[in-house]
GROMACS .gro file of C-alpha atoms in nm:
model
  491
    1MET     CA    1  13.546  19.283  14.592
    2SER     CA    2  13.518  18.983  14.825
    3VAL     CA    3  13.321  19.036  15.145
    4THR     CA    4  13.241  18.839  15.457
    5VAL     CA    5  12.918  18.652  15.393
    6THR     CA    6  12.651  18.717  15.653
    7GLN     CA    7  12.530  18.423  15.856
    8GLY     CA    8  12.180  18.471  15.725
    9TYR     CA    9  12.287  18.459  15.363
   10ALA     CA   10  12.517  18.161  15.419
   11ALA     CA   11  12.248  17.976  15.607
   12GLY     CA   12  11.996  18.053  15.337
   13ALA     CA   13  12.230  17.930  15.068
   14ALA     CA   14  12.297  17.610  15.259
   15ALA     CA   15  11.930  17.552  15.317
   16ALA     CA   16  11.846  17.611  14.955
   17ALA     CA   17  12.121  17.385  14.822
   18PRO     CA   18  11.924  17.057  14.856
   19ASP     CA   19  11.635  17.213  14.663
   20ARG     CA   20  11.861  17.336  14.385
   21CYS     CA   21  12.083  17.029  14.359
   22GLY     CA   22  11.873  16.747  14.498
   23SER     CA   23  12.002  16.445  14.686
   24THR     CA   24  12.087  16.269  14.358
   25PRO     CA   25  12.124  16.545  14.100
   26SER     CA   26  12.148  16.479  13.728
   27PRO     CA   27  12.498  16.500  13.572
   28LEU     CA   28  12.418  16.845  13.429
   29ARG     CA   29  12.283  16.975  13.760
   30ALA     CA   30  12.574  16.818  13.947
   31ARG     CA   31  12.822  17.007  13.728
   32ARG     CA   32  12.633  17.332  13.783
   33CYS     CA   33  12.623  17.279  14.161
   34ALA     CA   34  12.993  17.188  14.170
   35ARG     CA   35  13.073  17.504  13.981
   36LEU     CA   36  12.864  17.714  14.221
   37SER     CA   37  13.045  17.560  14.518
   38GLU     CA   38  13.380  17.660  14.366
   39VAL     CA   39  13.286  18.026  14.322
   40ALA     CA   40  13.390  18.257  14.603
   41LEU     CA   41  13.090  18.436  14.749
   42THR     CA   42  13.126  18.803  14.666
   43ASP     CA   43  12.917  19.116  14.671
   44ASP     CA   44  12.867  19.110  14.293
   45VAL     CA   45  12.555  18.895  14.304
   46LEU     CA   46  12.239  19.017  14.136
   47ALA     CA   47  11.890  18.893  14.211
   48VAL     CA   48  11.692  18.907  13.886
   49HIS     CA   49  11.314  18.884  13.904
   50GLY     CA   50  11.226  18.771  13.555
   51GLY     CA   51  10.917  18.754  13.341
   52THR     CA   52  10.873  19.128  13.277
   53PRO     CA   53  10.914  19.271  12.923
   54LEU     CA   54  11.187  19.534  12.900
   55SER     CA   55  11.062  19.864  12.764
   56GLY     CA   56  11.214  20.210  12.730
   57GLN     CA   57  11.522  20.396  12.606
   58ILE     CA   58  11.891  20.352  12.675
   59ARG     CA   59  12.200  20.499  12.509
   60VAL     CA   60  12.525  20.342  12.393
   61ARG     CA   61  12.854  20.527  12.388
   62GLY     CA   62  13.177  20.467  12.198
   63ALA     CA   63  13.268  20.110  12.104
   64LYS     CA   64  13.467  19.926  12.369
   65ASN     CA   65  13.669  19.755  12.097
   66LEU     CA   66  13.781  20.090  11.958
   67VAL     CA   67  13.808  20.314  12.264
   68SER     CA   68  14.074  20.107  12.441
   69LYS     CA   69  14.285  20.083  12.123
   70ALA     CA   70  14.251  20.456  12.053
   71MET     CA   71  14.376  20.519  12.406
   72VAL     CA   72  14.685  20.307  12.333
   73ALA     CA   73  14.736  20.498  12.007
   74ALA     CA   74  14.772  20.818  12.211
   75LEU     CA   75  15.113  20.683  12.319
   76LEU     CA   76  15.236  20.726  11.963
   77GLY     CA   77  15.171  21.101  11.962
   78GLU     CA   78  15.393  21.370  12.101
   79THR     CA   79  15.107  21.607  12.191
   80PRO     CA   80  14.784  21.549  12.389
   81SER     CA   81  14.489  21.356  12.246
   82ARG     CA   82  14.120  21.395  12.322
   83LEU     CA   83  13.873  21.109  12.303
   84PHE     CA   84  13.500  21.174  12.335
   85ASP     CA   85  13.195  20.963  12.426
   86VAL     CA   86  13.411  20.723  12.627
   87PRO     CA   87  13.207  20.464  12.819
   88ARG     CA   88  13.259  20.419  13.192
   89ILE     CA   89  13.362  20.054  13.178
   90ARG     CA   90  13.633  19.854  13.349
   91ASP     CA   91  13.840  19.798  13.034
   92VAL     CA   92  13.876  20.175  12.997
   93GLU     CA   93  13.992  20.203  13.358
   94VAL     CA   94  14.249  19.927  13.300
   95VAL     CA   95  14.396  20.107  12.998
   96ARG     CA   96  14.383  20.437  13.183
   97GLY     CA   97  14.582  20.280  13.465
   98LEU     CA   98  14.838  20.130  13.226
   99LEU     CA   99  14.884  20.465  13.052
  100GLY     CA  100  14.936  20.629  13.391
  101LEU     CA  101  15.200  20.371  13.481
  102HIS     CA  102  15.390  20.473  13.169
  103GLY     CA  103  15.386  20.844  13.248
  104VAL     CA  104  15.086  20.946  13.037
  105LYS     CA  105  14.876  21.205  13.217
  106VAL     CA  106  14.510  21.105  13.176
  107SER     CA  107  14.240  21.347  13.289
  108ASP     CA  108  13.870  21.403  13.238
  109GLY     CA  109  13.776  21.667  12.984
  110ALA     CA  110  13.510  21.934  13.005
  111ASP     CA  111  13.238  21.716  12.849
  112ASP     CA  112  13.084  21.404  12.997
  113GLY     CA  113  13.269  21.105  12.853
  114GLU     CA  114  13.570  21.310  12.738
  115ILE     CA  115  13.924  21.211  12.839
  116VAL     CA  116  14.250  21.392  12.767
  117MET     CA  117  14.575  21.196  12.734
  118ASP     CA  118  14.909  21.378  12.750
  119PRO     CA  119  15.201  21.149  12.647
  120THR     CA  120  15.469  21.416  12.678
  121ASN     CA  121  15.654  21.237  12.958
  122VAL     CA  122  15.632  20.870  12.864
  123GLU     CA  123  15.840  20.654  13.099
  124SER     CA  124  15.906  20.292  13.184
  125ALA     CA  125  15.687  20.095  13.422
  126SER     CA  126  15.798  19.803  13.636
  127SER     CA  127  15.691  19.452  13.538
  128ASP     CA  128  15.528  19.410  13.880
  129GLU     CA  129  15.311  19.716  13.825
  130ILE     CA  130  15.208  19.599  13.479
  131ASN     CA  131  15.129  19.254  13.616
  132VAL     CA  132  14.880  19.409  13.857
  133HIS     CA  133  14.669  19.499  13.553
  134ALA     CA  134  14.746  19.198  13.335
  135GLY     CA  135  14.475  18.972  13.475
  136SER     CA  136  14.204  19.219  13.385
  137SER     CA  137  14.274  19.272  13.015
  138ARG     CA  138  14.468  19.151  12.713
  139ILE     CA  139  14.547  19.508  12.615
  140PRO     CA  140  14.915  19.511  12.735
  141ILE     CA  141  15.023  19.327  12.419
  142LEU     CA  142  14.917  19.629  12.211
  143PHE     CA  143  15.138  19.863  12.413
  144CYS     CA  144  15.451  19.699  12.265
  145GLY     CA  145  15.478  19.884  11.933
  146PRO     CA  146  15.410  20.232  12.075
  147LEU     CA  147  15.647  20.175  12.370
  148LEU     CA  148  15.923  20.042  12.146
  149HIS     CA  149  15.892  20.361  11.941
  150ARG     CA  150  15.884  20.591  12.242
  151LEU     CA  151  16.119  20.414  12.486
  152GLY     CA  152  16.300  20.143  12.293
  153HIS     CA  153  16.169  19.867  12.519
  154ALA     CA  154  15.842  19.710  12.638
  155PHE     CA  155  15.713  19.430  12.863
  156ILE     CA  156  15.435  19.174  12.806
  157PRO     CA  157  15.293  18.997  13.113
  158ASP     CA  158  15.079  18.685  13.109
  159LEU     CA  159  14.754  18.798  12.952
  160GLY     CA  160  14.401  18.778  13.086
  161GLY     CA  161  14.073  18.847  12.907
  162CYS     CA  162  13.763  18.633  12.862
  163HIS     CA  163  13.799  18.255  12.871
  164ILE     CA  164  13.651  18.173  12.531
  165GLY     CA  165  13.936  17.972  12.389
  166PRO     CA  166  14.308  18.029  12.352
  167ARG     CA  167  14.390  18.352  12.173
  168PRO     CA  168  14.761  18.296  12.111
  169ILE     CA  169  15.000  18.590  12.098
  170ASP     CA  170  15.240  18.402  11.872
  171PHE     CA  171  15.164  18.618  11.571
  172HIS     CA  172  15.198  18.935  11.776
  173ILE     CA  173  15.547  18.828  11.878
  174GLN     CA  174  15.637  18.711  11.528
  175ALA     CA  175  15.519  19.040  11.378
  176LEU     CA  176  15.712  19.247  11.630
  177ARG     CA  177  16.023  19.045  11.548
  178GLN     CA  178  15.975  19.113  11.178
  179PHE     CA  179  15.958  19.483  11.258
  180GLY     CA  180  16.298  19.445  11.429
  181ALA     CA  181  16.211  19.380  11.793
  182ILE     CA  182  16.421  19.144  12.006
  183VAL     CA  183  16.214  18.930  12.243
  184ASP     CA  184  16.356  18.792  12.567
  185LYS     CA  185  16.132  18.542  12.748
  186THR     CA  186  16.148  18.542  13.128
  187PRO     CA  187  15.940  18.372  13.400
  188GLU     CA  188  15.731  18.685  13.457
  189GLY     CA  189  15.667  18.761  13.090
  190MET     CA  190  15.844  18.888  12.779
  191HIS     CA  191  16.083  19.181  12.757
  192LEU     CA  192  16.115  19.345  12.417
  193THR     CA  193  16.380  19.583  12.288
  194ALA     CA  194  16.449  19.749  11.951
  195PRO     CA  195  16.815  19.856  11.952
  196ASN     CA  196  16.806  19.936  11.579
  197GLY     CA  197  16.456  20.078  11.570
  198LEU     CA  198  16.149  19.932  11.398
  199HIS     CA  199  16.129  19.894  11.019
  200GLY     CA  200  15.846  19.829  10.775
  201THR     CA  201  15.786  19.473  10.661
  202LYS     CA  202  15.550  19.248  10.467
  203LEU     CA  203  15.312  19.027  10.663
  204GLU     CA  204  15.020  18.799  10.588
  205LEU     CA  205  14.782  18.682  10.858
  206PRO     CA  206  14.677  18.317  10.853
  207TYR     CA  207  14.338  18.441  10.977
  208PRO     CA  208  14.204  18.799  10.967
  209SER     CA  209  14.249  18.853  11.340
  210VAL     CA  210  14.135  19.186  11.485
  211GLY     CA  211  14.402  19.190  11.756
  212ALA     CA  212  14.684  19.105  11.516
  213THR     CA  213  14.568  19.374  11.271
  214GLU     CA  214  14.564  19.630  11.554
  215GLN     CA  215  14.917  19.525  11.652
  216VAL     CA  216  15.046  19.584  11.300
  217LEU     CA  217  14.873  19.920  11.264
  218LEU     CA  218  15.001  20.053  11.597
  219THR     CA  219  15.356  19.931  11.527
  220ALA     CA  220  15.382  20.022  11.157
  221ALA     CA  221  15.255  20.380  11.189
  222ARG     CA  222  15.597  20.505  11.306
  223ALA     CA  223  15.817  20.228  11.167
  224GLU     CA  224  16.073  20.330  10.906
  225GLY     CA  225  15.961  20.235  10.556
  226VAL     CA  226  15.646  20.072  10.421
  227THR     CA  227  15.448  19.789  10.580
  228GLU     CA  228  15.209  19.572  10.382
  229LEU     CA  229  14.956  19.361  10.572
  230ARG     CA  230  14.758  19.097  10.384
  231ASN     CA  231  14.446  18.915  10.502
  232ALA     CA  232  14.384  19.197  10.751
  233ALA     CA  233  14.072  19.238  10.962
  234ILE     CA  234  13.842  19.511  10.828
  235GLU     CA  235  13.592  19.543  11.113
  236PRO     CA  236  13.437  19.888  11.164
  237GLU     CA  237  13.648  19.930  11.477
  238ILE     CA  238  13.962  19.866  11.270
  239MET     CA  239  13.855  20.131  11.018
  240ASP     CA  240  13.790  20.373  11.304
  241LEU     CA  241  14.136  20.304  11.449
  242ILE     CA  242  14.283  20.382  11.106
  243CYS     CA  243  14.088  20.710  11.117
  244VAL     CA  244  14.245  20.789  11.455
  245LEU     CA  245  14.595  20.717  11.326
  246GLN     CA  246  14.534  20.922  11.011
  247LYS     CA  247  14.427  21.215  11.228
  248MET     CA  248  14.760  21.176  11.409
  249GLY     CA  249  14.957  21.207  11.083
  250ALA     CA  250  14.983  20.843  10.974
  251ILE     CA  251  14.965  20.746  10.605
  252ILE     CA  252  14.750  20.433  10.573
  253THR     CA  253  14.583  20.297  10.260
  254VAL     CA  254  14.316  20.028  10.266
  255HIS     CA  255  14.324  19.832   9.940
  256THR     CA  256  14.082  19.568   9.813
  257ASP     CA  257  14.105  19.204   9.925
  258ARG     CA  258  14.197  19.282  10.288
  259VAL     CA  259  14.529  19.449  10.210
  260ILE     CA  260  14.641  19.744  10.423
  261GLU     CA  261  14.951  19.950  10.343
  262ILE     CA  262  15.114  20.169  10.605
  263GLN     CA  263  15.381  20.421  10.511
  264GLY     CA  264  15.576  20.489  10.829
  265VAL     CA  265  15.633  20.845  10.948
  266PRO     CA  266  15.893  20.961  11.204
  267LYS     CA  267  15.651  21.152  11.427
  268LEU     CA  268  15.280  21.161  11.513
  269HIS     CA  269  15.078  21.420  11.702
  270GLY     CA  270  14.766  21.401  11.915
  271TYR     CA  271  14.408  21.362  11.790
  272ASN     CA  272  14.050  21.466  11.865
  273HIS     CA  273  13.809  21.179  11.799
  274LYS     CA  274  13.456  21.062  11.868
  275PRO     CA  275  13.446  20.683  11.825
  276ILE     CA  276  13.181  20.482  11.646
  277PRO     CA  277  12.905  20.357  11.880
  278ASP     CA  278  12.924  20.014  12.037
  279ARG     CA  279  12.746  19.779  11.796
  280ILE     CA  280  12.791  19.484  12.033
  281GLU     CA  281  12.608  19.652  12.319
  282ALA     CA  282  12.336  19.773  12.083
  283ALA     CA  283  12.277  19.419  11.955
  284SER     CA  284  12.276  19.284  12.311
  285TRP     CA  285  11.989  19.514  12.407
  286ALA     CA  286  11.811  19.420  12.084
  287ALA     CA  287  11.833  19.053  12.182
  288ALA     CA  288  11.704  19.142  12.530
  289ALA     CA  289  11.398  19.309  12.376
  290LEU     CA  290  11.329  18.997  12.170
  291ALA     CA  291  11.385  18.748  12.455
  292THR     CA  292  11.163  18.938  12.702
  293ARG     CA  293  10.892  19.029  12.448
  294GLY     CA  294  10.973  19.395  12.504
  295GLU     CA  295  11.059  19.715  12.317
  296ILE     CA  296  11.392  19.894  12.358
  297GLU     CA  297  11.515  20.204  12.179
  298VAL     CA  298  11.894  20.216  12.164
  299LEU     CA  299  11.999  20.576  12.115
  300GLY     CA  300  12.332  20.618  11.940
  301ALA     CA  301  12.311  20.286  11.754
  302GLN     CA  302  12.400  20.310  11.385
  303GLN     CA  303  12.246  20.107  11.107
  304ALA     CA  304  12.550  20.088  10.878
  305ASP     CA  305  12.768  19.888  11.117
  306MET     CA  306  12.480  19.656  11.219
  307MET     CA  307  12.330  19.564  10.883
  308THR     CA  308  12.418  19.194  10.910
  309PHE     CA  309  12.267  19.175  11.259
  310LEU     CA  310  11.956  19.366  11.152
  311ASN     CA  311  11.895  19.123  10.865
  312VAL     CA  312  11.910  18.828  11.104
  313PHE     CA  313  11.694  19.009  11.362
  314ARG     CA  314  11.427  19.062  11.099
  315SER     CA  315  11.455  18.702  10.971
  316ILE     CA  316  11.377  18.576  11.322
  317GLY     CA  317  11.068  18.792  11.328
  318GLY     CA  318  11.193  19.086  11.531
  319GLN     CA  319  11.095  19.437  11.430
  320PHE     CA  320  11.310  19.748  11.428
  321GLU     CA  321  11.294  20.112  11.324
  322VAL     CA  322  11.598  20.321  11.235
  323THR     CA  323  11.576  20.690  11.315
  324ASP     CA  324  11.817  20.926  11.146
  325ALA     CA  325  12.003  21.159  11.380
  326ARG     CA  326  11.880  21.463  11.186
  327VAL     CA  327  11.513  21.394  11.261
  328ALA     CA  328  11.370  21.539  11.581
  329ARG     CA  329  11.126  21.315  11.768
  330PRO     CA  330  10.871  21.379  12.044
  331GLY     CA  331  10.989  21.275  12.388
  332VAL     CA  332  11.359  21.260  12.300
  333THR     CA  333  11.599  21.527  12.417
  334GLY     CA  334  11.797  21.662  12.125
  335VAL     CA  335  11.805  21.500  11.784
  336GLU     CA  336  12.017  21.193  11.846
  337GLY     CA  337  11.924  20.901  11.628
  338GLY     CA  338  11.916  20.534  11.712
  339ILE     CA  339  11.736  20.207  11.650
  340LYS     CA  340  11.420  20.086  11.821
  341PHE     CA  341  11.389  19.707  11.859
  342TRP     CA  342  11.075  19.520  11.958
  343HIS     CA  343  10.913  19.178  11.973
  344PRO     CA  344  10.642  19.145  11.706
  345GLY     CA  345  10.392  18.971  11.932
  346ASP     CA  346  10.377  18.673  11.698
  347GLU     CA  347  10.591  18.359  11.709
  348LEU     CA  348  10.959  18.398  11.638
  349GLN     CA  349  11.110  18.187  11.360
  350ALA     CA  350  11.413  17.958  11.380
  351VAL     CA  351  11.719  18.047  11.171
  352ALA     CA  352  12.053  17.895  11.071
  353LEU     CA  353  12.355  18.118  11.137
  354GLU     CA  354  12.729  18.108  11.141
  355THR     CA  355  12.960  18.366  11.288
  356ASP     CA  356  13.237  18.512  11.077
  357VAL     CA  357  13.473  18.805  11.048
  358HIS     CA  358  13.331  19.133  10.918
  359PRO     CA  359  13.113  19.175  10.718
  360GLY     CA  360  12.978  18.843  10.849
  361PHE     CA  361  12.772  18.785  11.162
  362MET     CA  362  12.985  18.898  11.453
  363THR     CA  363  13.089  18.638  11.711
  364ASP     CA  364  13.002  18.875  11.997
  365TRP     CA  365  12.643  18.889  11.873
  366GLN     CA  366  12.577  18.517  11.896
  367GLN     CA  367  12.551  18.465  12.274
  368PRO     CA  368  12.275  18.724  12.338
  369LEU     CA  369  12.088  18.617  12.025
  370VAL     CA  370  12.093  18.247  12.118
  371VAL     CA  371  11.891  18.335  12.429
  372ALA     CA  372  11.627  18.490  12.203
  373LEU     CA  373  11.640  18.184  11.975
  374THR     CA  374  11.532  17.964  12.267
  375GLN     CA  375  11.195  18.138  12.220
  376ALA     CA  376  11.174  18.076  11.842
  377ARG     CA  377  10.967  17.789  11.702
  378GLY     CA  378  11.169  17.514  11.537
  379LEU     CA  379  11.536  17.422  11.525
  380SER     CA  380  11.790  17.701  11.502
  381ILE     CA  381  12.156  17.637  11.420
  382MET     CA  382  12.450  17.846  11.540
  383HIS     CA  383  12.790  17.763  11.389
  384GLU     CA  384  13.071  17.946  11.569
  385THR     CA  385  13.375  17.988  11.340
  386VAL     CA  386  13.576  18.259  11.519
  387TYR     CA  387  13.640  18.117  11.869
  388GLU     CA  388  13.654  17.746  11.933
  389GLN     CA  389  13.523  17.743  12.292
  390ARG     CA  390  13.245  17.997  12.293
  391LEU     CA  391  12.940  17.775  12.346
  392GLY     CA  392  13.004  17.676  12.707
  393TYR     CA  393  12.741  17.922  12.827
  394THR     CA  394  12.466  17.707  12.673
  395GLU     CA  395  12.495  17.466  12.965
  396ALA     CA  396  12.352  17.734  13.194
  397LEU     CA  397  12.067  17.799  12.950
  398ASN     CA  398  11.984  17.427  12.951
  399SER     CA  399  11.970  17.434  13.330
  400MET     CA  400  11.697  17.700  13.292
  401GLY     CA  401  11.485  17.488  13.060
  402ALA     CA  402  11.635  17.554  12.719
  403THR     CA  403  11.703  17.267  12.480
  404ILE     CA  404  12.044  17.323  12.322
  405GLN     CA  405  12.276  17.054  12.193
  406VAL     CA  406  12.634  17.133  12.101
  407TYR     CA  407  12.834  16.944  11.837
  408ARG     CA  408  13.190  16.907  11.716
  409ASP     CA  409  13.073  16.904  11.354
  410CYS     CA  410  13.048  17.211  11.131
  411LEU     CA  411  12.672  17.255  11.102
  412GLY     CA  412  12.695  17.577  10.903
  413GLY     CA  413  12.707  17.621  10.528
  414THR     CA  414  13.084  17.572  10.500
  415PRO     CA  415  13.348  17.377  10.695
  416CYS     CA  416  13.558  17.592  10.928
  417ARG     CA  417  13.904  17.567  11.085
  418PHE     CA  418  13.761  17.394  11.398
  419GLY     CA  419  13.577  17.116  11.215
  420ARG     CA  420  13.835  16.841  11.270
  421ARG     CA  421  13.990  16.965  11.592
  422ASN     CA  422  13.745  16.814  11.843
  423PHE     CA  423  13.594  17.149  11.952
  424LYS     CA  424  13.225  17.177  12.025
  425HIS     CA  425  13.154  17.481  11.812
  426SER     CA  426  12.807  17.422  11.664
  427ALA     CA  427  12.478  17.441  11.852
  428VAL     CA  428  12.122  17.335  11.772
  429ILE     CA  429  11.857  17.527  11.965
  430ALA     CA  430  11.507  17.375  11.987
  431GLY     CA  431  11.225  17.609  12.074
  432PRO     CA  432  11.023  17.762  12.204
  433SER     CA  433  11.130  17.676  12.559
  434LYS     CA  434  10.984  17.811  12.879
  435LEU     CA  435  11.276  17.936  13.086
  436HIS     CA  436  11.274  17.915  13.464
  437ALA     CA  437  11.491  18.079  13.729
  438ALA     CA  438  11.830  17.935  13.826
  439ASP     CA  439  12.156  18.022  13.998
  440LEU     CA  440  12.402  18.134  13.731
  441VAL     CA  441  12.778  18.195  13.737
  442ILE     CA  442  12.908  18.437  13.476
  443PRO     CA  443  13.208  18.287  13.289
  444ASP     CA  444  13.298  18.579  13.059
  445LEU     CA  445  13.175  18.918  12.940
  446ARG     CA  446  12.941  18.834  12.651
  447ALA     CA  447  12.816  18.508  12.800
  448GLY     CA  448  12.753  18.704  13.120
  449PHE     CA  449  12.515  18.943  12.949
  450SER     CA  450  12.344  18.643  12.789
  451HIS     CA  451  12.294  18.489  13.132
  452LEU     CA  452  12.142  18.817  13.241
  453ILE     CA  453  11.903  18.823  12.944
  454ALA     CA  454  11.800  18.464  13.018
  455ALA     CA  455  11.731  18.551  13.381
  456LEU     CA  456  11.520  18.848  13.270
  457ALA     CA  457  11.321  18.628  13.031
  458ALA     CA  458  11.272  18.344  13.282
  459GLU     CA  459  10.989  18.302  13.529
  460GLY     CA  460  11.095  18.346  13.890
  461THR     CA  461  11.398  18.493  14.064
  462SER     CA  462  11.748  18.400  13.950
  463ARG     CA  463  12.071  18.474  14.129
  464VAL     CA  464  12.350  18.579  13.894
  465TYR     CA  465  12.702  18.555  14.038
  466GLY     CA  466  12.997  18.756  13.909
  467VAL     CA  467  12.794  19.036  13.750
  468ASP     CA  468  13.077  19.284  13.795
  469LEU     CA  469  13.243  19.113  13.497
  470ILE     CA  470  12.969  19.268  13.283
  471ASN     CA  471  13.109  19.609  13.375
  472ARG     CA  472  13.406  19.528  13.150
  473GLY     CA  473  13.199  19.608  12.844
  474TYR     CA  474  12.854  19.736  12.940
  475GLU     CA  475  12.841  20.084  13.088
  476ASP     CA  476  12.607  20.142  13.383
  477PHE     CA  477  12.407  19.831  13.292
  478GLU     CA  478  12.218  19.813  13.621
  479ASN     CA  479  12.078  20.165  13.586
  480LYS     CA  480  11.995  20.091  13.223
  481LEU     CA  481  11.804  19.782  13.335
  482ALA     CA  482  11.614  19.993  13.586
  483ALA     CA  483  11.528  20.245  13.313
  484LEU     CA  484  11.383  19.959  13.109
  485GLY     CA  485  11.162  19.839  13.394
  486ALA     CA  486  11.367  19.537  13.501
  487HIS     CA  487  11.336  19.419  13.859
  488VAL     CA  488  11.690  19.352  13.979
  489GLU     CA  489  11.871  19.406  14.307
  490ARG     CA  490  12.214  19.349  14.457
  491ILE     CA  491  12.231  19.077  14.720
   0.00000   0.00000   0.00000
């Protein structure tokens, strides 16, 4: 929420500007200062007093990348659904609002983190109302299949989300057309209808996209006939969404070689489901422990879905201990398991990595881990193969003293689809680097948490602008930071 800036704060910022930018700033510093000057001053600014190791326990809830999709799936049922362990994050509120616009009654259940969704009276929503939410999330595109089944029509506004490269909706539209949807493009968005219903089809993804796989699953579950999807995404969150749909009455078979077969059914009912824990948030806190030379126990984290990350964490030199949920431990309420991550005390080691679809190294893990790699001795390589513009955040790390160079070449083990398309998608990180405080502007969700980790690891006090964006995917992160001994405060 924008606020009127106090004279004292404005004067302080103006007085500090020459010190931060200098009379003749370097090109890098000039770009950073120009960017700061373009950002509207808001009340979501966090002062981070760095240099203190993070230590303690925090808990992760259900995965953001599953919870929001499971909420959309509730539209397909004709009886209420219950979802447990739901995180209090902005993306959940966005989906909750969109469901409400379409007549779904969403209420809190008896347990903390439980929501109940009753889709009995699904109705149309105006394009203006949908547009109010469109800038906050890309989730409206996934409403299309369920709404076409329930109402016979749907609307797609211009989509928001994190600015990490174009994530085209072309395949979504193409797939919906193959199912039988008619798409009418208008200035405010796309209106879809299905006058003859939706029918099963055969599709093959050019790339195993998570969003496109979700679109097919949510549309095919009630389409007439059989749908075969080849080159599908098989992330744990996709498998959990299939579990949700199966609980609702869907018939879905996962074959070898990324082939998913969906036998459409005429009706689905509600579900009761506890989602898998958020492996992205768990890895983010693990990287924070490494970068700040601390020790963080992440309750709720599961080893099976994080094995690739854990291997890399150990290769760098980080230590971790997995505790099974059935084993009671002193000082922990109940018997919930988790993973404890800590810095070994010795030097960290450089590594060469490339992101990939599951079971590879997840793209959302790379930004937090790169901050930790600035503290590793030697040259580390990060080759980003999933999103073409996801290394922009390294500029801010360089302004804090890191030494990171980005390249257009594929520096990983194999060439990727961005190698000859002029995208800077590989990074070389030289370390260890002593990080110092800076003013940082959060560009997107995962980069934002990386900026926060860097500020916590740096000496001095940083000001981080736009921290409310972190609330999109990290529940109650400020209180979690306090529980870990971080010194942060709202400005």
